[in-house]
Structures are given as structure tokens and as C-alpha cells.
CSV table of C-alpha atoms in Angstrom, one decimal:
chain,number,residue,atom,x,y,z
V,1,MET,CA,131.8,127.6,51.5
V,2,ASP,CA,132.7,129.2,48.1
V,3,GLN,CA,129.7,131.5,48.4
V,4,LEU,CA,130.7,132.4,52.0
V,5,ASN,CA,134.2,133.3,50.8
V,6,GLN,CA,132.7,135.5,48.0
V,7,GLN,CA,130.5,137.3,50.5
V,8,LEU,CA,133.4,137.9,52.9
V,9,GLY,CA,135.7,139.0,50.0
V,10,SER,CA,139.0,140.6,51.0
V,11,GLU,CA,137.5,142.0,54.2
V,12,ALA,CA,137.9,138.8,56.2
V,13,VAL,CA,140.4,139.0,59.0
V,14,PHE,CA,142.2,135.9,60.4
V,15,ARG,CA,143.5,136.1,64.0
V,16,VAL,CA,146.4,133.6,64.1
V,17,ASP,CA,148.0,132.8,67.5
V,18,LYS,CA,151.0,130.5,67.5
V,19,PHE,CA,152.4,129.1,70.7
V,20,VAL,CA,155.4,127.1,71.9
V,21,VAL,CA,153.8,125.3,74.9
V,22,PRO,CA,155.8,123.2,77.3
V,23,ALA,CA,154.3,119.8,77.9
V,24,GLU,CA,153.5,120.6,81.5
V,25,ALA,CA,151.6,123.7,80.5
V,26,ARG,CA,149.5,122.0,77.8
V,27,GLU,CA,146.3,121.3,79.7
V,28,GLU,CA,146.1,124.7,81.4
V,29,ILE,CA,146.7,126.5,78.1
V,30,LEU,CA,144.1,124.4,76.2
V,31,SER,CA,141.5,125.0,78.9
V,32,LYS,CA,142.0,128.8,78.6
V,33,VAL,CA,141.9,128.6,74.8
V,34,ARG,CA,138.7,126.6,74.8
V,35,MET,CA,137.1,129.0,77.2
V,36,THR,CA,138.0,132.0,75.1
V,37,HIS,CA,136.9,130.4,71.9
V,38,GLU,CA,133.5,129.5,73.3
V,39,LEU,CA,133.0,133.2,73.9
V,40,LEU,CA,134.4,134.2,70.5
V,41,ARG,CA,131.9,131.8,68.7
V,42,GLN,CA,129.0,133.7,70.2
V,43,GLN,CA,130.1,137.1,68.8
V,44,GLN,CA,128.7,138.9,65.8
V,45,GLY,CA,131.1,138.7,62.9
V,46,PHE,CA,132.6,135.3,63.9
V,47,VAL,CA,133.0,133.0,60.9
V,48,GLN,CA,135.0,129.9,62.0
V,49,ASP,CA,137.8,128.9,64.2
V,50,PHE,CA,140.5,126.1,64.4
V,51,LEU,CA,142.6,124.8,67.3
V,52,LEU,CA,145.6,123.0,65.8
V,53,GLU,CA,148.2,120.9,67.5
V,54,GLN,CA,151.5,119.9,65.8
V,55,PHE,CA,151.9,116.2,65.5
V,56,SER,CA,155.0,116.0,63.1
V,57,GLY,CA,157.5,118.2,61.4
V,58,PRO,CA,160.3,120.5,62.5
V,59,GLY,CA,158.2,123.6,63.3
V,60,GLU,CA,158.7,125.3,66.7
V,61,PHE,CA,155.1,126.2,67.3
V,62,ASN,CA,153.2,123.2,68.7
V,63,LEU,CA,149.8,124.9,69.2
V,64,VAL,CA,148.1,127.2,66.7
V,65,THR,CA,144.7,128.9,66.9
V,66,ILE,CA,143.0,130.5,63.9
V,67,VAL,CA,139.8,132.6,64.1
V,68,GLU,CA,138.2,134.0,61.0
V,69,TRP,CA,136.2,137.2,61.3
V,70,GLU,CA,134.0,138.9,58.7
V,71,SER,CA,136.0,142.2,59.0
V,72,GLN,CA,138.3,144.3,61.1
V,73,ALA,CA,135.3,146.0,62.5
V,74,ALA,CA,134.1,142.7,63.9
V,75,VAL,CA,137.5,142.2,65.5
V,76,ASP,CA,137.4,145.7,67.0
V,77,ARG,CA,134.0,145.0,68.5
V,78,VAL,CA,135.2,141.8,70.1
V,79,VAL,CA,138.4,142.9,71.7
V,80,PRO,CA,136.7,144.8,74.6
V,81,ILE,CA,134.2,142.0,75.1
V,82,VAL,CA,137.0,139.4,75.5
V,83,LYS,CA,139.0,141.7,77.8
V,84,ALA,CA,136.0,142.3,80.1
V,85,ALA,CA,135.2,138.6,80.2
V,86,HIS,CA,138.8,137.8,81.2
V,87,GLU,CA,138.7,140.6,83.8
V,88,ARG,CA,135.5,139.1,85.4
V,89,ILE,CA,137.3,135.8,86.0
V,90,ALA,CA,140.7,137.4,86.9
V,91,PHE,CA,142.4,135.8,83.9
V,92,ASN,CA,145.4,137.7,82.5
V,93,PRO,CA,146.6,136.0,79.3
V,94,GLN,CA,150.0,137.7,79.3
V,95,GLU,CA,150.6,136.7,82.9
V,96,THR,CA,149.5,133.1,82.3
V,97,ILE,CA,151.8,132.8,79.2
V,98,ALA,CA,154.8,134.2,81.2
V,99,ARG,CA,154.1,132.0,84.2
V,100,LEU,CA,153.8,128.8,82.2
V,101,GLY,CA,156.9,129.6,80.0
V,102,VAL,CA,154.8,129.7,76.8
V,103,ARG,CA,156.1,131.7,73.9
V,104,ALA,CA,153.5,133.3,71.6
V,105,ASP,CA,153.4,134.9,68.2
V,106,ILE,CA,150.1,136.7,67.7
V,107,ALA,CA,148.9,138.7,64.7
V,108,ASN,CA,146.0,139.4,62.4
V,109,TYR,CA,146.2,138.4,58.7
V,110,GLN,CA,144.2,138.9,55.5
V,111,ARG,CA,144.0,136.8,52.4
V,112,ILE,CA,146.2,137.6,49.5
V,113,PRO,CA,143.9,138.3,46.5
V,114,GLY,CA,144.0,135.9,43.6
V,115,LEU,CA,145.2,132.8,45.5
């Protein structure tokens, strides 16, 4: 893994999606996340992903996904692919989040050098 980190250097991009998911929405959200991550894993520039669920502590976000990409260019290539796949199955993430009462905090991150 150290060699992989050296190869990726500071170009790696981490997509971090944090969600507050009501209990009654959990299964539907998880099925959509799994479906999307299956597609992401097949894309050029994908490095690794994590699906995390809070089991203790006072934090407000109970579901977090993290996807590591080789670079911002890889992210830029994937965005239209995911959008087209969602359109083919009539899945609108924003509508689903609103309908289920889920709150989301979504952003891209990079490593801080030297840590």
C-alpha cells in the first residue's frame, strides 16, 4: 500500500459523502449506494472505496462513503458515466435523498502533504 500511495502522490482525490439517514430509509439508501459503487469500481482511475456505518459516538452522520480516485481527471471522467447510468434506470439521487428525508454533505478532498 505504501508504494501505491507514493505512486498516487498528492494527486489522489477522495470523494466523501456523509449522510444522516433515518432508520426507515436505510435499506433503500444502502441499495442505491451499493449499485453506484459497483459501477464506480469498474471505472479507470478507481483506487478503493469504503462504506461506513456509525455504531457509536455522538456524530450526526450515520452513513459515510469514501471513494479514492487516482486524480481529479479520473473523477471528471466518471461523473458523466454515473449520471448516464442513473438516467438509464430513472434514478435521481437528489430526489431520492429529499423524498427519504436524508441529509447529505458531499465533497472532494485531497491529502494534506506530510501527514
